[in-house]
Coordinates of C-alpha atoms and ligand atoms in Angstrom, one line a residue:
X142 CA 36.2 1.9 -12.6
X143 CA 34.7 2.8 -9.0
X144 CA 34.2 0.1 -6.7
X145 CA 32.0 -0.6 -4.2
X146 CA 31.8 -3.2 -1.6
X147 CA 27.7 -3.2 -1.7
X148 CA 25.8 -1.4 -4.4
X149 CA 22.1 -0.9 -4.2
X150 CA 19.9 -0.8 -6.9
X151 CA 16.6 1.4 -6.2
X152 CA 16.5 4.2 -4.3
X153 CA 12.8 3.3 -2.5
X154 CA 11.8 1.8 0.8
X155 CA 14.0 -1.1 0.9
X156 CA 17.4 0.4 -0.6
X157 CA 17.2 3.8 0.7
X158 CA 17.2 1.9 4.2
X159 CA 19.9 -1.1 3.3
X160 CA 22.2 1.2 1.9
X161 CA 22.4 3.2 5.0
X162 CA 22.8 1.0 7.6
X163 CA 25.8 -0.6 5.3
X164 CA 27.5 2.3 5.4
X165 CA 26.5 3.2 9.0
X166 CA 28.5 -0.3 9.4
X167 CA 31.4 1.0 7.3
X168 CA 30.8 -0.5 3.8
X169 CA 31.3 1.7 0.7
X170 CA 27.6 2.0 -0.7
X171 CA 27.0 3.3 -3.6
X172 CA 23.2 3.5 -5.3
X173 CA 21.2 4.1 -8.0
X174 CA 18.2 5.7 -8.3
X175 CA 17.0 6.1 -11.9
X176 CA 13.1 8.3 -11.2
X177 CA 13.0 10.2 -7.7
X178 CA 14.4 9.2 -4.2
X179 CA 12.0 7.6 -2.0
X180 CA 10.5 5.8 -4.6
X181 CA 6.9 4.2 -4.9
X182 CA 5.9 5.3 -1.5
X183 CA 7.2 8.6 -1.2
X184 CA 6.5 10.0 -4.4
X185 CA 3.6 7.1 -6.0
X186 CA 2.4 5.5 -3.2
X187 CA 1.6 5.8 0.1
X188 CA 2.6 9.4 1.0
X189 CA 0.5 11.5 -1.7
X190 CA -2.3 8.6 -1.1
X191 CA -2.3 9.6 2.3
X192 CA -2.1 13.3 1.8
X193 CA -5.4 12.6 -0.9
X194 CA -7.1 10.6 2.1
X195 CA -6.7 13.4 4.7
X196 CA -8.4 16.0 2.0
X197 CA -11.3 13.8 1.4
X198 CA -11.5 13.6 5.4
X199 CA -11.9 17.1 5.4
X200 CA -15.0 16.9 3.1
X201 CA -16.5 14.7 5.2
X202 CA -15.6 16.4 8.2
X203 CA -17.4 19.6 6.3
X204 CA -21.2 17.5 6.1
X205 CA -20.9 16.8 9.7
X206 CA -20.7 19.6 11.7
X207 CA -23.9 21.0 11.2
X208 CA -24.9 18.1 14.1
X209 CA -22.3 20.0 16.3
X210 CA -23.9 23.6 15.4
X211 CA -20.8 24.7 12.9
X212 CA -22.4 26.0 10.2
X213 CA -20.4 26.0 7.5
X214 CA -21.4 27.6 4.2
X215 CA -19.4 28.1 0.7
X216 CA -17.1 25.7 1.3
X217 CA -15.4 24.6 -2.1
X218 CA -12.3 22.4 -2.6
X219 CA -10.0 23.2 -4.8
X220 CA -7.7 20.4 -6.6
X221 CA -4.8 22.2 -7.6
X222 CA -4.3 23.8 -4.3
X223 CA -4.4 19.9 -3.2
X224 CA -1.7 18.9 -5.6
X225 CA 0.5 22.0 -5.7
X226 CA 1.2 21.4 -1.6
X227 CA 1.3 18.0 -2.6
X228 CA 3.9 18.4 -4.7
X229 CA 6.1 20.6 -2.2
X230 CA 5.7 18.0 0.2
X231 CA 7.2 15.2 -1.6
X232 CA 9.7 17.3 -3.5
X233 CA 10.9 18.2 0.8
X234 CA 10.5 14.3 0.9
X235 CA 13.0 13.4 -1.5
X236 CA 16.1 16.4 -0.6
X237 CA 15.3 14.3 3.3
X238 CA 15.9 11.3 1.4
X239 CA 18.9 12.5 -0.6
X240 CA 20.5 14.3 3.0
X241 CA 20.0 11.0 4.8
X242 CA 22.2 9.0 2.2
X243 CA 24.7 12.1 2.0
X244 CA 25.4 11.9 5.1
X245 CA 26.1 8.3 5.8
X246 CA 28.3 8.3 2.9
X247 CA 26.5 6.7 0.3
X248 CA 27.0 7.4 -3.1
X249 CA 24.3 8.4 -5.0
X250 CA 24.0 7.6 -8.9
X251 CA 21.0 9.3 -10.9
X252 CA 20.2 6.7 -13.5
X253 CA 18.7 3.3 -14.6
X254 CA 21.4 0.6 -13.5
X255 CA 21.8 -2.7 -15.2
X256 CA 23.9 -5.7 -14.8
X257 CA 27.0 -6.6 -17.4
X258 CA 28.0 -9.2 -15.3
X259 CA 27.8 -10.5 -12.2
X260 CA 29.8 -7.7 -10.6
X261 CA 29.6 -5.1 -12.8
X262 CA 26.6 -2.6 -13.2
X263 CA 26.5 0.2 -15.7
X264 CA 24.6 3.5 -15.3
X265 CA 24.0 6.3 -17.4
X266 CA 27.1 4.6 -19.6
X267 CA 29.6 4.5 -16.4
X268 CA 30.7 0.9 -15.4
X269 CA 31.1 0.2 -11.3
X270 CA 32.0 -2.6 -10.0
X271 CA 30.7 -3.8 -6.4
X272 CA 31.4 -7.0 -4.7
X273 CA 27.6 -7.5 -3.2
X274 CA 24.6 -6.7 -4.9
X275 CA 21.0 -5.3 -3.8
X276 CA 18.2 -5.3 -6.2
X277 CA 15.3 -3.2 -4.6
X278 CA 14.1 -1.9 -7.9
X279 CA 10.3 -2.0 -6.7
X280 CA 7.4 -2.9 -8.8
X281 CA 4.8 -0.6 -11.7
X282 CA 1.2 -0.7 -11.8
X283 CA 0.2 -3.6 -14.3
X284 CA -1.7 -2.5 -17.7
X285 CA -5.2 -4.4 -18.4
X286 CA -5.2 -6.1 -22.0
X287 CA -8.4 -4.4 -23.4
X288 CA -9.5 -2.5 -26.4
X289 CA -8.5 1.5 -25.2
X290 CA -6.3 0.2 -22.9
X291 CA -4.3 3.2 -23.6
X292 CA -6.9 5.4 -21.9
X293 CA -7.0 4.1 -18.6
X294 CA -4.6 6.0 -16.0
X295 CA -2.6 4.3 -13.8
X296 CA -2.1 5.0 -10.1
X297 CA 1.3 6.8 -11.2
X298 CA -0.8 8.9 -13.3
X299 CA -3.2 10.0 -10.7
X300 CA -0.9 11.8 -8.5
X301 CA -0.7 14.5 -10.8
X302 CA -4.2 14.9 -13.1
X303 CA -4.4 18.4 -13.8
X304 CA -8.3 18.4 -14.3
X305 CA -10.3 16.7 -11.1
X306 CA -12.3 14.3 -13.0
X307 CA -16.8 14.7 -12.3
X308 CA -17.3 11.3 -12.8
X309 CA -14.7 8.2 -12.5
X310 CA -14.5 4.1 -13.2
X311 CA -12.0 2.6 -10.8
X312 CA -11.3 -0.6 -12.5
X313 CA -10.0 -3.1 -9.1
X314 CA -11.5 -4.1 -6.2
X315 CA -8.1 -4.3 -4.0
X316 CA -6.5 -1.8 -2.3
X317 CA -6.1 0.9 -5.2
X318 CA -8.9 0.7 -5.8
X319 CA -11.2 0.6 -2.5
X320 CA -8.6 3.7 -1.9
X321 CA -9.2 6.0 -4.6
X322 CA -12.8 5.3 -4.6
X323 CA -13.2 6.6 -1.3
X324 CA -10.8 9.7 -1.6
X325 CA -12.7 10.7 -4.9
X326 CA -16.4 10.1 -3.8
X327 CA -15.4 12.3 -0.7
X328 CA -13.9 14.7 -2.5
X329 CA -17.0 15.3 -4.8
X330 CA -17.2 12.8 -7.7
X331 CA -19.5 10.4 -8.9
X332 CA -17.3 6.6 -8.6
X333 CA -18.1 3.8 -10.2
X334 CA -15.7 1.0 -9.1
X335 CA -15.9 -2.7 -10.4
X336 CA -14.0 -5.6 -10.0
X337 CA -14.0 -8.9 -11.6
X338 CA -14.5 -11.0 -8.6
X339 CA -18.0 -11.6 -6.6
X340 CA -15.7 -9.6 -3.6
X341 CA -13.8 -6.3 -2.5
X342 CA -10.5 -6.9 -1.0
X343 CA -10.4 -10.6 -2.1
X344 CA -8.5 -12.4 1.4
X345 CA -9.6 -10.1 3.7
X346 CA -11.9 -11.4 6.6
X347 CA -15.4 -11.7 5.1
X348 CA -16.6 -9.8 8.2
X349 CA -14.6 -6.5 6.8
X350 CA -15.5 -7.1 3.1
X351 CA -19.2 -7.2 4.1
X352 CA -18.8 -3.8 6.3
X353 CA -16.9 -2.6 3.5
X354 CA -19.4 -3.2 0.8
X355 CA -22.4 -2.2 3.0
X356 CA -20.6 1.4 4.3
X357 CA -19.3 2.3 0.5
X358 CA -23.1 1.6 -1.0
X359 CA -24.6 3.2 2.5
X360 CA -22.6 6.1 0.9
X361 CA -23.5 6.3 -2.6
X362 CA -21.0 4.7 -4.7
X363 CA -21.9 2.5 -7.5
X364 CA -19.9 -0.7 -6.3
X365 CA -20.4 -3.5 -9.6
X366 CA -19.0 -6.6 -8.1
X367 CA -18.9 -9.8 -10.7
X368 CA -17.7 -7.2 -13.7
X369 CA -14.7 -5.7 -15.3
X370 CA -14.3 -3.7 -18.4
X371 CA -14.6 -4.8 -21.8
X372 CA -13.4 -1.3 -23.8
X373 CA -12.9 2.4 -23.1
X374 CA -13.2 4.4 -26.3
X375 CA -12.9 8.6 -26.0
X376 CA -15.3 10.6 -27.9
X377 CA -14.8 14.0 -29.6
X378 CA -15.8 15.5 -26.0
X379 CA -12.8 14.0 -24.4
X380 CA -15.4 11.8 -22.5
X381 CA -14.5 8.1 -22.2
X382 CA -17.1 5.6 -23.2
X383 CA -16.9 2.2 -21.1
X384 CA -18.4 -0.7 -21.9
X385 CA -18.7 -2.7 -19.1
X386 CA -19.4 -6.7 -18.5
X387 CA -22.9 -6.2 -17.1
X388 CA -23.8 -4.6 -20.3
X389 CA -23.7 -1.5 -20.0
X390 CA -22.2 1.3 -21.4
X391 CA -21.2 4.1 -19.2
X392 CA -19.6 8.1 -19.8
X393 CA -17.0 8.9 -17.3
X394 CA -14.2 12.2 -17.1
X395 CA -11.4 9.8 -16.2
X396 CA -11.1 5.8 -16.1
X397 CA -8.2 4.1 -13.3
X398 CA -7.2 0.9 -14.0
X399 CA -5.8 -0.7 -10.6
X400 CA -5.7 -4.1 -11.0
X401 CA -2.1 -4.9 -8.9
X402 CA 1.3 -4.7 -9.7
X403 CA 4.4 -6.5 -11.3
X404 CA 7.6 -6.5 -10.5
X405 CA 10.7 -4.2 -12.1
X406 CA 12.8 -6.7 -13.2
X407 CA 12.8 -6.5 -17.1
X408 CA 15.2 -3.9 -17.4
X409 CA 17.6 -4.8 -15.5
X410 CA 19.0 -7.5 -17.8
X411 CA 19.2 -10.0 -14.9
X412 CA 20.7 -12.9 -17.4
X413 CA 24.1 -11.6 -17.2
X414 CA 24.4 -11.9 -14.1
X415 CA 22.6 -15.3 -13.6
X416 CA 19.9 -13.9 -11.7
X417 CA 16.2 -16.0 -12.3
X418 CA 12.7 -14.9 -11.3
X419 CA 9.4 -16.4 -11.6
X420 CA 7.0 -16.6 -14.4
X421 CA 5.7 -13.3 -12.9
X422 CA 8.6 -11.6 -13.3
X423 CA 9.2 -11.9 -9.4
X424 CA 13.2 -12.7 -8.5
X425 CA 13.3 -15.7 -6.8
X426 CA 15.0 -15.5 -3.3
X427 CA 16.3 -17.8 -0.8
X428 CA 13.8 -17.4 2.1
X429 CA 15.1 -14.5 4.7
X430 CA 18.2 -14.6 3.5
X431 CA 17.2 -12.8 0.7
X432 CA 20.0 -14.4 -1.4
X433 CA 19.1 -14.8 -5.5
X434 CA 20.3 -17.4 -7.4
X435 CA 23.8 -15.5 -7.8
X436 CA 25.8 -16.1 -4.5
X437 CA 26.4 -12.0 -4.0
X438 CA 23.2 -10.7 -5.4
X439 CA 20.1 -10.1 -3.0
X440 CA 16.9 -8.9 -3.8
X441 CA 14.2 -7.1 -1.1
X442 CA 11.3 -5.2 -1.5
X443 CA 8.0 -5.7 -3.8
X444 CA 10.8 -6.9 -6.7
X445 CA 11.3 -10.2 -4.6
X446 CA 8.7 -10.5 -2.1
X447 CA 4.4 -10.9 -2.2
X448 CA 3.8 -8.4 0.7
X449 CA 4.6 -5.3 -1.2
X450 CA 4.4 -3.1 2.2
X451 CA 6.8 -0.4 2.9
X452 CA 7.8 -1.0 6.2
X453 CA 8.5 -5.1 5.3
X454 CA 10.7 -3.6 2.4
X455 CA 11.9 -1.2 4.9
X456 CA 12.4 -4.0 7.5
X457 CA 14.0 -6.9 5.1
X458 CA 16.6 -4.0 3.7
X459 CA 17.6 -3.0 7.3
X460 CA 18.4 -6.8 8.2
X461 CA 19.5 -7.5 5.3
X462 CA 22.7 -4.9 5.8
X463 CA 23.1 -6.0 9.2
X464 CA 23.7 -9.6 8.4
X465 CA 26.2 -8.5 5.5
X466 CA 28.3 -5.7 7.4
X467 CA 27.2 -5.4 11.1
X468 CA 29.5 -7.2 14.0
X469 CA 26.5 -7.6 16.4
X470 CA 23.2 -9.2 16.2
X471 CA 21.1 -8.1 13.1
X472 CA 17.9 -6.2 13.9
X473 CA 14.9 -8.5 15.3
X474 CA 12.0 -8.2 13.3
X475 CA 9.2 -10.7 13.0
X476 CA 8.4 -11.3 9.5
X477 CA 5.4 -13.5 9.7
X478 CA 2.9 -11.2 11.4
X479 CA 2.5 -8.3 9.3
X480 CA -0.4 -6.0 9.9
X481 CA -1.6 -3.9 7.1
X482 CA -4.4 -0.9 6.9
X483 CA -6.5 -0.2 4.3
X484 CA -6.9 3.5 4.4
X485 CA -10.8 3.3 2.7
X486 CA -13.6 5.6 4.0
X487 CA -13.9 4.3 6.9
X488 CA -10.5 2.8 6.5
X489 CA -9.1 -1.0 7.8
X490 CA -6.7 -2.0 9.8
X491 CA -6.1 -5.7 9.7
X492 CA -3.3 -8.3 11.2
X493 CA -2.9 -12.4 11.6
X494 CA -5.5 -14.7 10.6
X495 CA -9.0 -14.3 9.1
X496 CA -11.8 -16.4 10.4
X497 CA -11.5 -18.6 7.1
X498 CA -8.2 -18.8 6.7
X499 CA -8.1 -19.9 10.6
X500 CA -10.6 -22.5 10.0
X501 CA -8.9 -23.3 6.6
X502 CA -5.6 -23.7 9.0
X503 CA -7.4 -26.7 10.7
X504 CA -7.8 -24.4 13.9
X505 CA -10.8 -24.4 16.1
X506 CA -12.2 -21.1 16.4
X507 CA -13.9 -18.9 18.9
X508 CA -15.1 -15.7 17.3
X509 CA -15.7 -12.6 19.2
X510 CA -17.1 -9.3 17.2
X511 CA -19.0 -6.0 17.8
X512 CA -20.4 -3.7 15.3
X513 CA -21.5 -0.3 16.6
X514 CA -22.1 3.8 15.3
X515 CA -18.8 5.6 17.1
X516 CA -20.2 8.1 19.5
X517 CA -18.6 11.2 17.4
X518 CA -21.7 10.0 14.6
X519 CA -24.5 10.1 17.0
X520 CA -24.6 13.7 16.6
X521 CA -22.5 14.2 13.1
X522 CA -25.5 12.3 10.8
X523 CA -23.2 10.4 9.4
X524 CA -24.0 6.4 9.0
X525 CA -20.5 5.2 9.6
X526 CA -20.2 2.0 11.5
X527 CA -17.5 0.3 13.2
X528 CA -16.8 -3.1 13.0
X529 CA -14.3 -5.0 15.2
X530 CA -13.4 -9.0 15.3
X531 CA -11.0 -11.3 17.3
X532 CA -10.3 -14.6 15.4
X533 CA -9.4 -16.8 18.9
X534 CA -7.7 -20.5 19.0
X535 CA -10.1 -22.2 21.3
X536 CA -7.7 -24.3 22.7
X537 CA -4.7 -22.0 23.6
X538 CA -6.4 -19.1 23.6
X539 CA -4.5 -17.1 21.8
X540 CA -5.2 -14.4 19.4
X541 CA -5.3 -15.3 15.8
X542 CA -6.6 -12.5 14.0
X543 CA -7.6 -8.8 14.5
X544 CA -9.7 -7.3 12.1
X545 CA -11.5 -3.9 12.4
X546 CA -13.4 -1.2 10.1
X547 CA -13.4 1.9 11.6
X548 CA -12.2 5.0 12.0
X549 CA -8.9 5.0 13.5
X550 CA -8.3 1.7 13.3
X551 CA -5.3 1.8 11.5
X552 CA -3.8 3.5 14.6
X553 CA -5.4 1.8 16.9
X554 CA -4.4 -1.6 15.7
X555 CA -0.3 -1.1 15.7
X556 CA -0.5 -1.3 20.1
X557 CA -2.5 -4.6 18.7
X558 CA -0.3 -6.1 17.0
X559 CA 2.5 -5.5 20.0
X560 CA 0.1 -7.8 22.2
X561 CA -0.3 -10.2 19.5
X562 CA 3.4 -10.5 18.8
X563 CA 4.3 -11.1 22.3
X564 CA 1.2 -13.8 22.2
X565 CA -1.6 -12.3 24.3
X566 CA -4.5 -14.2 24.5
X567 CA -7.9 -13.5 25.0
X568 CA -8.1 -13.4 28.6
X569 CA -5.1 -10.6 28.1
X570 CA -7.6 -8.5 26.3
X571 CA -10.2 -8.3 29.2
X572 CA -8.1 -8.3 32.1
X573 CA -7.2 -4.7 30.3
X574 CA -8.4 -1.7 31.7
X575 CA -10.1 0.3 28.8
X576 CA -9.5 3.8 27.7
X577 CA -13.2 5.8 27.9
X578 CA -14.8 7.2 25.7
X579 CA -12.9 5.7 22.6
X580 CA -14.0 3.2 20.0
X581 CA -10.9 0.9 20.5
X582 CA -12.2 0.4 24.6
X583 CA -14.6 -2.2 22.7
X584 CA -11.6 -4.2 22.2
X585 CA -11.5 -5.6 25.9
X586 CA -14.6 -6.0 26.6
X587 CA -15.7 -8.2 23.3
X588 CA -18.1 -11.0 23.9
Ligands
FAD658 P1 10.0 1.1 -4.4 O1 9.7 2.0 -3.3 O2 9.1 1.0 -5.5 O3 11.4 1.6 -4.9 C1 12.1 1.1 -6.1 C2 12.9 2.2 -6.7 O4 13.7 1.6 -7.7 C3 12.0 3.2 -7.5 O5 12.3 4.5 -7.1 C4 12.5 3.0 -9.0 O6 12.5 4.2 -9.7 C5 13.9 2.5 -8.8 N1 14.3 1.7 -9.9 C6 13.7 0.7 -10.6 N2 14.5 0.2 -11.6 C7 15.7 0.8 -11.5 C8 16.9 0.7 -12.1 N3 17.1 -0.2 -13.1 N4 17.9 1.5 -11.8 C9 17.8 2.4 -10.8 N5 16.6 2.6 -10.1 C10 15.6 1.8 -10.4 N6 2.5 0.5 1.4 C11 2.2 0.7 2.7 O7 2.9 0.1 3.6 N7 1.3 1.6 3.1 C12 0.5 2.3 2.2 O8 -0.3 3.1 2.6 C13 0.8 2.1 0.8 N8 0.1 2.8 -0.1 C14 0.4 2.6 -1.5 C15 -0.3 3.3 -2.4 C16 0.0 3.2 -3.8 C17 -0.8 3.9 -4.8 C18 1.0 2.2 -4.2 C19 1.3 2.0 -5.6 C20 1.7 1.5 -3.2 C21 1.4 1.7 -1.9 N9 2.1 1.0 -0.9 C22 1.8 1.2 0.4 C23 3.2 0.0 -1.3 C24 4.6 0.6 -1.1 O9 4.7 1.8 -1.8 C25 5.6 -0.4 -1.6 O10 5.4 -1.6 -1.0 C26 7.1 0.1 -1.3 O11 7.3 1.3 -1.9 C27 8.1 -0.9 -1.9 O12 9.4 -0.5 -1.6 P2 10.6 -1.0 -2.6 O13 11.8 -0.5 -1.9 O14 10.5 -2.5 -2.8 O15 10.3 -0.4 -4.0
NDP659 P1 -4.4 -5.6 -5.5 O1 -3.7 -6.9 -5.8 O2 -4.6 -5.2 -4.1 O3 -5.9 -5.7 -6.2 C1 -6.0 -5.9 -7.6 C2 -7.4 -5.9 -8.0 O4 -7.5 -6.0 -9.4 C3 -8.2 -7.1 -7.4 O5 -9.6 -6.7 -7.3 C4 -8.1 -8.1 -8.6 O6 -9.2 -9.0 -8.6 C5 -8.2 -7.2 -9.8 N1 -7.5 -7.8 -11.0 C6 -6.3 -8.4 -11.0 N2 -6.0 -8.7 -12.3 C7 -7.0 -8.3 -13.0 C8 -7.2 -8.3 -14.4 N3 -6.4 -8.9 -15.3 N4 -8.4 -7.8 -14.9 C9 -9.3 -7.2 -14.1 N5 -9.1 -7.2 -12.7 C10 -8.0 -7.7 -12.2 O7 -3.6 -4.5 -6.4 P2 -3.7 -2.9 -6.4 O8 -3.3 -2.5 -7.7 O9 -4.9 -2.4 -5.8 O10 -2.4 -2.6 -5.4 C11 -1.1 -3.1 -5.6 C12 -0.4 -3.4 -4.3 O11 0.1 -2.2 -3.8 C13 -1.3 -4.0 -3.2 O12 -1.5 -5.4 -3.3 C14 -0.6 -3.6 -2.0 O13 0.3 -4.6 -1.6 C15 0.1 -2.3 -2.4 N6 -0.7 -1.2 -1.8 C16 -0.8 -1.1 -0.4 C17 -1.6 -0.1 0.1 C18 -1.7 0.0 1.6 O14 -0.9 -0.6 2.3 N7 -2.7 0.7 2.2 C19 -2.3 0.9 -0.7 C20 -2.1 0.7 -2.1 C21 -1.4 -0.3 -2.6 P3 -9.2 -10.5 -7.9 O15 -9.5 -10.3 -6.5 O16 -10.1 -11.3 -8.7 O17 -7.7 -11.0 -8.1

C-alpha cells in the first residue's frame, strides 16, 4: 500500500495550494482529483465567468463608441468562438496546475477518493494510506425541488451550452445569478431573472442593492423581485414554458437555476472515518485550526467553510500546511476581513461592514457616500453610475465598511482593503492625495 504522510482530497483552490506547500516543506503529498485540476474556479467558476464577463464588456464597449466618433458597423459576436478559446484557456489552466504539483513532488491520483477508515482512502480501487488527511472536496450547485426541475441548467452546465440561448430565466438573485444576467443581457439576450426574496444580493449594503437594481432595470432587464418558479415544462419546439409565482407564464431558450451551493461531502463516506458535518452537509471544523472531528482529518475550502471564496480556500489550505509541516511561522493572513467583488454590469466590489449590519453591531455610524456618471460616460451615452460608501465608527473613526458599484471597483477596492487592514481611519482617507482623473479619487475626498 503507498503511504503518505498528508493526502489531499480535491484538486481545487484549497488542495492544489495545501498540497504544495507540504511538500515544498518536505512531506510526501499525495492527491486526488477525481473531475479536472483546478477545480470549481478554474474550470466552473471564476475563471470562464470572468472570461464570459470580459466578452459581454466588449458588447458594451461596441454601443459606446459612437460618442467617441468610432463608428463601428457589422459587428456580430459569435458564441462558439467565445467558448472554443475558452476552452483552450482552461485546458492551459489545468496542464499549469498539473506542472505545479509535478514539480513539488506531489503525487497526483485521477479519481474519486473515499475514506475506509480513518487512515486509509481508496481511489479508483487502490487503497493508500496517509497519516494526515485534507478534505478540500469543494461544493456543486444545488438543484431547486420543482415540477421540470430536470430542465433547468446549472452553472456547471453553462460553461459549455452549445446554442446561445435568445431569451433566458435566471432563477437566483445572489451572485450567479446577478452574474450571468449581466454577461447574457450584454451579450444580446433577453434576461429575465427572479428571486424569491423582496432583494438582489440578500446582505449586501442596501446602498449597492438599490444601485444594483436601479442600473440592471436602467438597462433593460426584466428583474422580478418577490418571485420564484413554480414549473418549467419543454414543448415540442424545445422551448421551455415557465410558470412563474407572479402568475405568469413565460417562453424562454434556456432556464439557469442558481440558487447557492452545497457542500461535496456525500460521497466521500465520511462515517468511516468518524468525520461529522452539519445538517447542510457542511463538515464541522474546529475554528482556524481546521481540524474535523477526527484528530488527523482537516477540512478547508467551500466543503467546511461559509465564505466559499477562492482566495480564503486558497489562504486556509496554505496555513493550513504550514502549521502541519513548516519549521517557521505559518503564513499571516487575516481571516476576518474578506473583501469580495461581484463582477455584475457595472460590477461590486465590497469589504467589512454594511451600514445595517454596523448599526445591527451596536456601532454608531457616520456615513459618507457619493454617487456620480464616471467621466468615460459623459461622452459614451451610456447611463452607468457609480456609487461609493464609507461605513465609519463615529467614535474611533475607523473604517468599517467599503462598499462601491462601479466600474473598476473590484480593482480598485483590493489597495482598500490594505488601508482597512492596517486600520486606517477616515481622516487617513483625506489626508490622501488623489490620483486625477479616476473614479476611485472620490474616495478621499467623500463628505
Ligand atoms: P473546489 O475548487 O470546488 O475544488 C474541489 C475539487 O474537489 C473539485 O475539483 C472536485 O472535482 C474535487 N472532488 C470532489 N470530491 C472528490 C473526491 N471524492 N475525490 C477526488 N476529488 C474530489 N470565487 C471567487 O473568489 N471569485 C469569483 O469570481 C468566483 N466566481 C465563481 C463563479 C462560479 C460560477 C462559481 C460556481 C464559483 C465561483 N467562485 C468564485 C467560488 C470559488 O470557485 C470557490 O470558492 C472555490 O473554487 C473553492 O475552492 P475549494 O478548493 O474549496 O473547492
Ligand atoms: P448565493 O447564495 O449567492 O445566492 C442564492 C440565491 O438563490 C439567493 O437569491 C437566494 O435567495 C436564492 N435561493 C436560495 N435557495 C432557494 C430556493 N430553494 N428556491 C429559490 N431560490 C433560492 O448562491 P449562488 O448560487 O449565486 O452562488 C454560490 C456561491 O458561489 C456564492 O455564495 C459565492 O460564495 C460563490 N460565488 C462567488 C462569486 C464571486 O466571488 N464573484 C461568483 C459566483 C459564485 P435568498 O436571498 O432568499 O436566500
Amino acid at each position: 500500500m503507498k503511504q503518505f504522510d498528508y493526502f489531499v482530497i480535491g484538486g481545487g483552490s484549497g488542495g492544489v495550494r495545501s498540497a504544495r506547500i507540504a511538500a515544498t516543506h518536505g512531506a510526501k503529498v499525495g492527491l486526488a482529483e477525481k473531475a479536472a485540476l483546478g477545480g470549481t474556479c478554474v474550470n466552473v467558476g471564476c475563471v470562464p465567468k470572468k472570461l464570459f464577463t470580459y466578452a459581454a464588456g466588449y458588447g458594451e464597449a461596441l454601443s459606446e463608441m459612437a460618442g467617441y466618433g468610432w463608428e463601428v458597423s457589422g459587428a456580430t459576436f459569435n458564441w462558439s468562438t467565445l467558448l472554443k478559446n475558452k476552452s483552450e484557456e482552461i485546458t492551459r489552466l489545468n496542464s499549469v496546475y498539473k506542472k505545479i504539483l509535478n514539480t513539488s513532488g506531489v503525487t497526483v491520483f485521477d479519481g474519486a477518493a473515499r475514506f475506509i477508515d480513518g487512515n486509509i482512502l481508496e481511489i479508483n480501487g487502490e487503497k493508500i494510506r496517509a497519516e494526515t488527511i485534507l478534505i478540500a472536496t469543494g461544493g456543486r450547485p444545488r438543484r431547486p425541488h420543482i415540477e421540470g426541475a430536470e430542465h433547468c441548467l446549472m452553472s456547471d452546465d453553462i460553461f459549455s451550452i452549445t446554442k446561445f440561448p435568445q431569451r433566458i430565466l435566471i432563477q437566483g438573485g445572489g451572485y450567479i445569478g446577478v452574474e450571468f444576467s449581466h454577461i447574457f443581457h450584454a451579450l444580446g439576450a433577453e434576461v429575465t431573472l427572479v428571486t424569491r426574496s423582496e432583494t438582489l444580493l440578500r446582505g449586501f449594503d442596501s446602498d449597492i442593492i438599490m444601485s444594483l437594481y436601479a442600473a440592471y432595470t436602467r438597462q433593460g432587464l426584466d428583474v422580478r423581485l418577490s418571485c420564484d418558479l413554480i414549473s418549467v415544462q419543454k414543448d415540442e419546439k424545445g422551448h421551455y414554458l415557465v410558470q412563474l409565482s407572479d402568475g405568469s407564464t413565460l417562453t424562454y431558450d434556456l432556464v439557469l437555476s442558481a440558487i447557492g451551493r452545497m457542500p461535496h461531502s456525500d460521497e466521500l463516506s465520511l462515517e468511516r472515518a468518524g468525520v461529522t458535518t452539519g445538517p447542510d452537509g457542511r463538515i464541522l471544523v474546529d475554528g482556524e485550526t481546521w481540524q474535523t472531528s477526527a484528530a488527523n482529518i482537516y477540512a478547508v475550502g467551500d466543503v467546511s467553510n461559509a465564505h466559499n471564496l477562492t482566495p480564503y480556500a486558497i489562504a486556509e489550505g496554505h496555513i493550513l500546511a504550514d502549521r502541519l509541516f513548516g519549521t517557521g511561522p505559518a503564513r499571516d493572513v487575516r481571516l476576518d476581513l474578506v473583501p469580495t467583488a461581484v463582477f455584475s454590469g457595472p460590477p461590486i466590489g465590497t469589504v467589512g461592514l454594511s451600514e445595517e449590519k454596523a448599526r445591527a453591531d451596536g456601532y454608531e455610524v457616520q456615513i459618507f457616500k457619493t454617487s456620480f456618471r464616471p467621466l468615460r460616460h459623459t461622452l459614451s451615452g451610456a447611463s452607468h453610475q457609480t456609487m461609493m460608501k464609507l461605513v465609519v465608527c463615529a467614535r474611533s473613526q475607523r473604517v468599517l465598511g467599503c462598499h462601491m458599484l462601479g466600474e473598476d471597483t473590484p480593482e480598485i477596492l483590493q489597495g482598500v482593503v490594505i488601508a482597512m487592514n492596517m486600520g486606517a481611519t477616515k481622516a487617513d482617507f483625506d489626508r490622501t492625495i488623489g490620483i486625477h482623473p479616476t473614479a476611485a479619487e472620490e474616495l478621499v475626498t467623500l463628505k
